[in-house]
Short mmCIF file of C-alpha atoms in Angstrom, two decimals:
data_model
loop_
_atom_site.label_atom_id
_atom_site.label_comp_id
_atom_site.label_asym_id
_atom_site.label_seq_id
_atom_site.Cartn_x
_atom_site.Cartn_y
_atom_site.Cartn_z
CA MET A 1 71.61 7.25 28.09
CA THR A 2 68.16 5.15 26.48
CA PRO A 3 65.00 6.36 26.35
CA ARG A 4 62.77 4.30 28.40
CA LEU A 5 58.81 4.36 28.67
CA GLY A 6 56.77 4.33 31.33
CA LEU A 7 53.19 4.48 32.42
CA GLY A 8 52.70 6.92 35.26
CA GLY A 9 50.59 5.85 38.15
CA ALA A 10 49.27 9.36 37.79
CA MET A 11 45.47 10.00 36.00
CA SER A 12 44.64 13.17 34.05
CA THR A 13 42.32 15.35 35.65
CA LEU A 14 40.86 16.58 32.18
CA ALA A 15 41.44 13.34 30.23
CA ASN A 16 40.64 11.04 32.46
CA ARG A 17 43.12 8.51 31.10
CA PRO A 18 46.08 6.82 31.63
CA THR A 19 49.36 9.63 30.41
CA LEU A 20 52.29 7.83 28.56
CA HIS A 21 55.76 9.32 30.02
CA LEU A 22 58.95 9.79 28.20
CA VAL A 23 62.08 9.43 30.47
CA GLU A 24 64.19 11.82 28.13
CA GLY A 25 67.91 11.26 28.56
CA SER A 26 70.93 12.78 26.31
CA MET A 27 69.23 11.72 22.94
CA SER A 28 69.34 14.47 20.29
CA PRO A 29 65.31 15.84 19.70
CA SER A 30 65.56 14.51 15.73
CA LEU A 31 66.00 10.99 17.23
CA ARG A 32 63.05 10.52 19.95
CA PRO A 33 60.09 8.29 19.55
CA ARG A 34 57.05 10.23 17.89
CA PHE A 35 53.61 9.57 19.18
CA VAL A 36 50.57 9.68 16.94
CA LEU A 37 46.68 10.27 18.95
CA PHE A 38 44.61 7.25 17.62
CA GLY A 39 40.64 7.55 19.25
CA CYS A 40 41.84 4.97 21.63
CA ALA A 41 44.96 5.80 22.89
CA LEU A 42 48.45 7.37 22.63
CA VAL A 43 50.31 5.03 20.52
CA LEU A 44 54.18 4.39 18.65
CA PRO A 45 53.42 4.62 15.22
CA LEU A 46 55.08 0.85 14.79
CA ALA A 47 54.63 -0.79 18.27
CA LEU A 48 51.61 0.04 19.52
CA GLY A 49 48.38 -0.53 18.10
CA CYS A 50 44.12 0.00 19.17
CA GLY A 51 43.28 -3.73 19.62
CA GLY A 52 43.93 -7.17 18.92
CA GLY A 53 42.22 -9.09 15.96
CA ASP A 54 43.19 -11.74 13.16
CA GLY A 55 40.91 -10.74 10.25
CA ALA A 56 42.07 -8.04 7.55
CA THR A 57 41.45 -4.71 8.33
CA ASP A 58 41.59 -1.36 6.20
CA PRO A 59 44.63 0.15 5.34
CA GLY A 60 43.39 3.21 5.93
CA PRO A 61 43.93 6.73 3.83
CA GLY A 62 47.17 6.82 5.09
CA PRO A 63 50.16 8.93 2.93
CA ASN A 64 50.07 5.19 0.86
CA PRO A 65 46.62 3.93 1.01
CA ALA A 66 45.52 0.63 -0.61
CA PRO A 67 43.49 1.63 -3.97
CA VAL A 68 40.32 -0.14 -4.63
CA ALA A 69 39.98 -3.22 -6.55
CA SER A 70 36.37 -3.50 -6.66
CA VAL A 71 33.05 -2.61 -5.65
CA THR A 72 30.14 -4.94 -4.64
CA VAL A 73 26.56 -3.20 -4.65
CA THR A 74 24.07 -5.79 -1.97
CA PRO A 75 21.52 -6.90 -3.00
CA ASP A 76 21.58 -7.65 -6.40
CA ASN A 77 18.47 -8.06 -8.40
CA SER A 78 16.53 -6.31 -5.74
CA LEU A 79 12.61 -5.53 -6.24
CA VAL A 80 11.25 -2.28 -5.57
CA VAL A 81 7.15 -1.10 -5.86
CA VAL A 82 6.87 2.15 -8.19
CA ASP A 83 6.61 5.08 -5.79
CA ASP A 84 8.56 3.05 -3.10
CA VAL A 85 12.25 2.88 -2.45
CA ALA A 86 14.77 0.22 -1.34
CA GLN A 87 18.41 0.92 -0.19
CA LEU A 88 21.12 -0.12 -1.91
CA THR A 89 24.81 -0.54 -0.15
CA ALA A 90 28.33 -0.24 -1.99
CA GLN A 91 31.12 -1.69 -0.43
CA PRO A 92 34.48 -1.12 -1.99
CA LYS A 93 37.43 -3.79 -1.70
CA ASP A 94 41.25 -3.96 -2.44
CA SER A 95 42.97 -6.87 -4.31
CA ALA A 96 42.78 -9.10 -1.52
CA GLY A 97 39.30 -8.64 -1.08
CA THR A 98 39.38 -6.38 1.80
CA SER A 99 36.64 -3.90 2.95
CA LEU A 100 37.79 -0.47 2.85
CA THR A 101 36.69 2.39 4.28
CA GLY A 102 36.15 5.57 3.72
CA ARG A 103 35.99 5.58 0.36
CA THR A 104 33.96 8.23 -1.99
CA VAL A 105 31.22 5.94 -3.58
CA THR A 106 29.02 7.91 -6.61
CA TRP A 107 25.91 6.25 -7.58
CA SER A 108 24.05 6.81 -10.88
CA SER A 109 21.31 5.03 -12.94
CA LEU A 110 21.10 3.99 -16.54
CA ASP A 111 17.44 3.46 -16.94
CA GLU A 112 16.59 7.41 -15.19
CA THR A 113 12.81 7.06 -16.46
CA LEU A 114 12.58 3.63 -14.69
CA ALA A 115 14.53 4.39 -11.39
CA THR A 116 16.80 7.11 -9.60
CA VAL A 117 19.47 6.74 -6.95
CA SER A 118 20.22 8.83 -4.43
CA ALA A 119 23.97 9.92 -3.19
CA THR A 120 23.59 7.31 -0.30
CA GLY A 121 22.07 4.31 -3.02
CA GLN A 122 18.53 4.66 -2.04
CA VAL A 123 16.35 4.27 -5.33
CA SER A 124 13.29 5.33 -5.85
CA ALA A 125 11.00 3.50 -8.63
CA LEU A 126 9.08 5.45 -11.20
CA SER A 127 7.88 3.36 -13.20
CA TYR A 128 7.63 -0.67 -14.28
CA GLY A 129 10.81 -2.33 -15.86
CA ASP A 130 13.92 -2.95 -15.18
CA ALA A 131 16.49 -0.67 -13.69
CA ARG A 132 20.64 -0.95 -13.81
CA ILE A 133 22.09 0.46 -10.81
CA VAL A 134 25.60 1.94 -10.80
CA ALA A 135 28.17 2.76 -7.62
CA ALA A 136 31.81 3.72 -8.38
CA SER A 137 34.75 3.88 -6.36
CA GLU A 138 38.52 5.47 -7.77
CA GLY A 139 37.83 4.44 -11.35
CA LYS A 140 35.92 0.92 -10.34
CA SER A 141 32.02 -0.21 -10.49
CA ASP A 142 29.29 -2.70 -10.08
CA THR A 143 25.95 -2.57 -11.79
CA VAL A 144 23.12 -4.25 -10.17
CA VAL A 145 19.23 -4.64 -11.53
CA VAL A 146 16.61 -3.02 -9.52
CA ARG A 147 13.03 -4.68 -10.68
CA ALA A 148 10.74 -1.67 -10.70
CA ARG A 149 7.13 -3.50 -10.32
CA LEU A 150 3.36 -2.20 -9.94
CA ARG A 151 1.81 -3.58 -7.42
CA PHE A 152 -2.00 -2.50 -6.64
CA THR A 153 -4.66 -2.32 -4.16
CA GLN A 154 -7.57 -1.43 -5.99
CA ILE A 155 -8.06 -2.08 -9.62
CA SER A 156 -11.65 -1.19 -11.55
CA ALA A 157 -12.61 -2.85 -15.23
CA GLY A 158 -14.81 -0.70 -17.66
CA MET A 159 -16.09 -2.02 -20.65
CA ASN A 160 -12.61 -1.24 -23.09
CA MET A 161 -10.35 0.03 -20.66
CA THR A 162 -9.19 -0.44 -16.89
CA CYS A 163 -7.52 0.99 -14.12
CA GLY A 164 -5.66 0.45 -10.87
CA LEU A 165 -4.24 2.21 -7.86
CA LEU A 166 -0.82 1.87 -6.09
CA ALA A 167 -0.41 2.30 -2.15
CA SER A 168 0.74 5.58 -3.29
CA GLY A 169 -2.57 6.60 -4.45
CA ALA A 170 -1.19 7.11 -8.12
CA ALA A 171 -3.56 5.93 -10.85
CA TRP A 172 -2.14 3.88 -14.14
CA CYS A 173 -4.76 2.95 -16.91
CA TRP A 174 -4.46 0.81 -20.21
CA GLY A 175 -6.46 -0.26 -22.53
CA LEU A 176 -8.49 1.66 -24.99
CA ASN A 177 -7.49 5.54 -25.03
CA ALA A 178 -10.24 7.28 -27.03
CA ASN A 179 -10.83 11.02 -25.84
CA GLY A 180 -8.17 10.08 -23.68
CA MET A 181 -9.57 7.62 -21.86
CA LEU A 182 -6.32 6.45 -20.36
CA GLY A 183 -5.90 10.03 -18.67
CA ALA A 184 -2.33 10.30 -19.58
CA ARG A 185 -2.38 13.13 -22.42
CA LEU A 186 -1.16 10.25 -25.04
CA SER A 187 -1.91 10.88 -28.49
CA GLY A 188 -2.03 7.36 -29.35
CA ASP A 189 -5.62 5.25 -29.62
CA THR A 190 -4.61 2.22 -27.32
CA SER A 191 -2.04 1.27 -24.88
CA GLN A 192 -1.22 -2.46 -24.07
CA ALA A 193 0.61 -1.71 -20.84
CA PRO A 194 -0.05 0.49 -18.43
CA VAL A 195 0.41 4.20 -18.31
CA ARG A 196 0.52 6.58 -15.77
CA VAL A 197 -2.56 8.92 -15.33
CA ALA A 198 -1.15 12.73 -15.75
CA ASP A 199 -0.85 14.94 -13.27
CA GLY A 200 0.39 12.77 -9.88
CA HIS A 201 -2.62 13.21 -8.26
CA ARG A 202 -2.86 10.83 -5.28
CA PHE A 203 -6.00 8.76 -5.46
CA THR A 204 -8.49 6.63 -2.51
CA THR A 205 -10.54 5.09 -5.00
CA ILE A 206 -11.64 4.89 -8.75
CA SER A 207 -14.25 3.38 -11.02
CA VAL A 208 -14.09 2.74 -14.51
CA GLY A 209 -17.19 3.44 -16.73
CA GLN A 210 -17.71 3.00 -20.81
CA ALA A 211 -15.42 5.96 -22.08
CA HIS A 212 -14.65 7.63 -18.76
CA ALA A 213 -13.04 6.77 -15.36
CA CYS A 214 -13.28 8.80 -11.80
CA ALA A 215 -11.72 9.11 -8.99
CA LEU A 216 -12.08 10.41 -5.11
CA ASP A 217 -8.52 12.36 -3.79
CA GLN A 218 -7.47 12.60 -0.60
CA ASP A 219 -9.41 15.32 -0.09
CA LEU A 220 -12.44 13.63 -0.81
CA ALA A 221 -12.34 16.22 -4.29
CA ALA A 222 -13.66 13.87 -7.50
CA TRP A 223 -12.04 13.83 -10.53
CA CYS A 224 -12.50 12.64 -13.98
CA TRP A 225 -11.64 12.21 -17.57
CA GLY A 226 -12.44 10.81 -20.95
CA GLY A 227 -15.15 10.95 -22.97
CA ASN A 228 -17.82 13.43 -21.80
CA PHE A 229 -20.99 11.81 -23.11
CA SER A 230 -24.25 13.87 -21.97
CA GLY A 231 -21.35 15.76 -19.68
CA SER A 232 -20.46 12.38 -17.65
CA LEU A 233 -16.73 14.03 -16.73
CA GLY A 234 -19.41 16.52 -14.20
CA THR A 235 -16.88 19.91 -15.55
CA GLY A 236 -19.96 21.69 -16.31
CA MET A 237 -18.87 21.32 -19.64
CA PRO A 238 -20.70 19.24 -21.69
CA ASP A 239 -18.99 17.14 -24.45
CA GLN A 240 -15.61 18.60 -23.62
CA ASN A 241 -13.33 15.66 -23.24
CA ALA A 242 -10.22 15.54 -20.93
CA ASN A 243 -7.04 13.67 -21.85
CA ALA A 244 -6.06 13.79 -18.10
CA PRO A 245 -8.06 14.24 -14.62
CA ALA A 246 -10.20 17.65 -14.67
CA ARG A 247 -12.32 18.73 -11.21
CA VAL A 248 -15.99 17.44 -10.45
CA THR A 249 -17.59 21.37 -10.33
CA GLY A 250 -18.91 22.05 -7.22
CA ASP A 251 -17.21 21.80 -3.40
CA HIS A 252 -18.61 18.52 -2.87
CA ARG A 253 -16.88 16.05 -0.68
CA PHE A 254 -17.71 12.26 -1.84
CA LEU A 255 -17.03 9.21 0.18
CA THR A 256 -17.73 7.07 -2.93
CA ILE A 257 -18.13 7.16 -6.77
CA SER A 258 -19.31 5.29 -9.71
CA ALA A 259 -18.70 5.87 -12.94
CA GLY A 260 -21.30 4.05 -15.62
CA PRO A 261 -21.92 4.34 -19.14
CA SER A 262 -22.47 7.83 -19.67
CA ILE A 263 -23.58 8.81 -16.37
CA THR A 264 -21.77 9.05 -13.05
CA CYS A 265 -22.91 8.67 -9.67
CA ALA A 266 -21.59 9.47 -6.08
CA THR A 267 -22.56 9.73 -2.16
CA ASP A 268 -21.49 12.82 -0.15
CA GLU A 269 -20.47 12.77 3.44
CA SER A 270 -23.89 13.41 4.74
CA HIS A 271 -24.28 9.78 2.09
CA LEU A 272 -26.87 11.76 -0.13
CA ALA A 273 -26.50 10.56 -3.79
CA TYR A 274 -25.58 13.10 -6.58
CA CYS A 275 -25.27 11.67 -10.21
CA TRP A 276 -24.33 13.76 -13.42
CA GLY A 277 -24.65 12.77 -17.10
CA SER A 278 -27.52 11.17 -18.77
CA ALA A 279 -31.00 11.42 -17.53
CA PHE A 280 -32.39 8.67 -20.34
CA ARG A 281 -35.11 6.97 -18.70
CA ASN A 282 -35.03 8.75 -14.87
CA LEU A 283 -31.67 8.15 -14.66
CA ILE A 284 -31.16 10.70 -12.76
CA PRO A 285 -34.45 10.66 -10.59
CA GLY A 286 -36.31 14.34 -10.63
CA ARG A 287 -33.83 15.45 -13.97
CA ALA A 288 -35.40 15.66 -17.25
CA ASP A 289 -32.59 16.25 -19.12
CA ASP A 290 -28.86 15.31 -19.21
CA ALA A 291 -26.38 16.87 -16.35
CA ALA A 292 -22.98 18.22 -17.22
CA PHE A 293 -22.41 19.01 -13.06
CA PRO A 294 -23.73 17.12 -9.62
CA VAL A 295 -27.15 17.09 -9.02
CA ALA A 296 -28.84 16.21 -5.88
CA ILE A 297 -31.49 13.04 -6.86
CA ALA A 298 -34.81 13.59 -5.61
CA ALA A 299 -36.68 11.89 -3.21
CA PRO A 300 -38.67 8.86 -3.66
CA PRO A 301 -42.27 9.78 -3.92
CA ASP A 302 -44.28 9.22 -1.19
CA TYR A 303 -40.87 9.42 1.14
CA PRO A 304 -40.46 12.18 3.67
CA GLY A 305 -37.11 13.44 2.31
CA PRO A 306 -33.98 12.17 0.32
CA LEU A 307 -32.62 8.85 0.60
CA THR A 308 -29.52 8.42 2.31
CA PHE A 309 -26.65 5.85 0.83
CA ASP A 310 -23.93 4.03 1.58
CA SER A 311 -22.89 2.86 -1.57
CA ILE A 312 -24.47 3.30 -5.51
CA LYS A 313 -23.84 1.54 -8.58
CA THR A 314 -24.32 2.67 -12.26
CA GLY A 315 -25.38 0.50 -15.21
CA LEU A 316 -26.07 0.90 -18.67
CA GLY A 317 -29.92 1.54 -18.10
CA ASP A 318 -30.30 1.54 -14.65
CA ASN A 319 -28.43 2.79 -10.82
CA CYS A 320 -29.19 0.87 -7.95
CA GLY A 321 -27.68 1.42 -4.08
CA ILE A 322 -27.84 0.25 -0.98
CA ALA A 323 -29.83 2.62 1.77
CA GLY A 324 -28.21 4.06 4.59
CA GLU A 325 -29.49 2.31 7.74
CA ILE A 326 -31.32 5.26 9.02
CA ASP A 327 -33.22 4.38 5.73
CA GLY A 328 -33.65 0.68 6.51
CA GLY A 329 -30.28 -0.04 4.77
CA ASP A 330 -32.78 -1.47 1.60
CA LEU A 331 -31.59 -1.80 -2.17
CA TRP A 332 -33.76 0.57 -4.21
CA CYS A 333 -33.21 1.22 -7.94
CA TRP A 334 -34.25 3.10 -10.54
CA GLY A 335 -33.82 4.07 -14.65
CA ASP A 336 -34.78 1.50 -17.40
CA ASP A 337 -37.19 -1.31 -16.31
CA SER A 338 -37.64 -2.41 -19.70
CA PHE A 339 -36.89 -6.51 -18.77
CA GLY A 340 -38.53 -6.58 -14.80
CA GLN A 341 -35.26 -5.87 -13.48
CA VAL A 342 -36.37 -3.51 -10.96
CA VAL A 343 -40.10 -3.34 -10.62
CA ASP A 344 -42.15 -5.49 -13.57
CA ALA A 345 -41.54 -3.70 -16.74
CA SER A 346 -45.14 -1.72 -16.67
CA THR A 347 -43.01 1.66 -16.34
CA ASP A 348 -39.51 3.00 -16.14
CA PRO A 349 -39.68 3.72 -12.19
CA VAL A 350 -38.85 7.14 -10.37
CA TYR A 351 -37.62 4.80 -7.71
CA ALA A 352 -38.39 1.29 -6.45
CA LEU A 353 -37.50 -0.47 -3.27
CA ILE A 354 -36.67 -4.08 -4.07
CA GLY A 355 -39.45 -6.13 -2.86
CA VAL A 356 -37.51 -8.82 -1.21
CA PRO A 357 -37.13 -9.72 1.89
CA LEU A 358 -33.75 -8.92 1.89
CA THR A 359 -31.00 -7.31 3.76
CA PRO A 360 -28.82 -6.48 0.89
CA SER A 361 -24.61 -6.85 1.35
CA ASP A 362 -23.58 -6.49 -2.59
CA PHE A 363 -25.56 -6.13 -5.92
CA GLY A 364 -24.69 -5.70 -9.68
CA VAL A 365 -26.43 -3.96 -12.40
CA GLY A 366 -25.98 -5.25 -15.69
CA VAL A 367 -27.73 -4.40 -18.77
CA ASN A 368 -31.25 -6.00 -18.77
CA PHE A 369 -30.59 -7.37 -15.34
CA ILE A 370 -29.19 -6.98 -11.62
CA CYS A 371 -28.37 -9.20 -8.75
CA TYR A 372 -27.80 -8.83 -5.74
CA THR A 373 -27.19 -11.20 -2.39
CA GLY A 374 -27.67 -10.76 1.35
CA VAL A 375 -29.31 -11.82 4.36
CA ASP A 376 -32.95 -13.03 4.82
CA ARG A 377 -34.38 -9.90 6.52
CA GLY A 378 -36.51 -11.69 9.07
CA ASP A 379 -34.07 -14.24 10.32
CA ARG A 380 -31.06 -12.30 9.23
CA GLN A 381 -29.51 -15.46 8.25
CA THR A 382 -30.49 -17.15 5.50
CA PRO A 383 -27.98 -16.40 3.15
CA ILE A 384 -30.37 -15.23 -0.25
CA ALA A 385 -28.56 -14.53 -4.01
CA GLN A 386 -31.00 -13.86 -7.08
CA CYS A 387 -31.29 -12.03 -10.35
CA ARG A 388 -33.83 -9.90 -11.93
CA GLY A 389 -34.90 -8.51 -15.22
CA THR A 390 -33.10 -10.96 -18.30
CA ASP A 391 -33.32 -14.55 -17.79
CA MET A 392 -29.82 -15.22 -16.79
CA ALA A 393 -30.29 -19.17 -16.53
CA SER A 394 -31.47 -19.95 -19.86
CA GLY A 395 -30.40 -16.66 -21.80
CA ALA A 396 -34.27 -15.74 -23.10
CA MET A 397 -35.02 -12.88 -23.04
CA THR A 398 -37.88 -12.68 -20.79
CA PRO A 399 -38.82 -9.50 -18.82
CA ASN A 400 -40.05 -10.29 -14.48
CA THR A 401 -37.97 -13.12 -14.39
CA VAL A 402 -36.24 -13.82 -10.90
CA ASN A 403 -34.13 -16.27 -10.68
CA ASP A 404 -32.94 -17.95 -7.36
CA LEU A 405 -29.23 -18.68 -7.05
CA PRO A 406 -28.69 -21.19 -4.48
CA SER A 407 -24.87 -22.17 -5.23
CA ILE A 408 -23.75 -18.00 -4.30
CA ALA A 409 -26.54 -17.68 -1.51
CA GLY A 410 -23.71 -16.12 1.13
CA ALA A 411 -21.63 -14.82 -1.33
CA VAL A 412 -19.00 -11.75 0.54
CA ALA A 413 -19.35 -9.70 -2.89
CA MET A 414 -20.53 -9.74 -6.26
CA ASP A 415 -20.24 -7.95 -9.37
CA VAL A 416 -22.01 -7.81 -12.70
CA GLY A 417 -20.69 -6.97 -16.38
CA ALA A 418 -22.46 -6.14 -19.39
CA ALA A 419 -24.00 -10.14 -19.76
CA PHE A 420 -22.61 -12.25 -16.91
CA ALA A 421 -22.31 -12.07 -12.72
CA CYS A 422 -19.51 -12.69 -10.81
CA ALA A 423 -19.26 -14.01 -6.82
CA LEU A 424 -17.00 -14.01 -4.37
CA LEU A 425 -17.70 -17.20 -1.70
#
């Protein structure tokens, strides 16, 4: 009797799907058709399938699976930012170009100092450069290039080096490395390419001075490295340099920080100002000698209490800051006044209010001069931009000059170097 196949009308109460019935005759059990259970239904191995489609299909890892003839990794030549990740995908194929599934893929990096790769193809960039990533399956492989690059969200340039922060908070520096200024525990004198600052700190802001740099971490703690001239690292150990970030002493939580030639100043959560390093010519008001640790700067003479500051910038011979709103938001400076950059060149002031009817928005401190920009305090809209001290227009070393700079009036940001100024309109 010839076996017959029929779909019964009864539904399985457990599987809730049609049941395939075999109507048996006298056929030998060894000749009876056999059935294989796939995810879609019970099928005859040669007669029934799980669905249609004209595209190529993966033969699957059956008794005679198709061998892997090639591997294709995508994307090729992708860009990934240092301290970030990128996802790669590997696709094994047979000799006809059909994509194969269920095959084991192994990943490796040929440049592990630049980038590593996980078992799932996720690439992590460690440093900048072009890293080669390999995906292999059954003896076949594909190699792609991942371009790892530095992308800075903040940058600060000092006299002999530059530092920047990535979005991750990692610091990178380049330039002169005397006294460990790059903070990377390097023995060389210079590095023309950026090097990662040691110990894996994550910083929120960074400032570079003449021979040292300082930064604030995510807990608002201050760290400094480089030359500890006059105690400018704030570690409590004067003249002991640091070739990696060293914690500034005390439990201070700082909001801003500025590194100068041989001094550092910062403002804490209460907007009170602290400085450490050189106290030469009243650079640290109320302090006669250098400070190897943060010192709260004294109140101005005849002022009811310590000033609060929203920002402070340090220079070679002066420091300046914009006072907090509670103290009027004025621009105050202190230190060397040899060229009238603060008051009138008659004395080095403990403090001096810059006597301009100005609501300052930004300022800079150079060598023998300061510059500032803002609006008239009276009408709060007329833009003002001036420099005081050495004549910026002629270059003459004439004290007590004040140069109006109408070309940059209304600048939204500005800063100065040793003997030049820049503004962003």
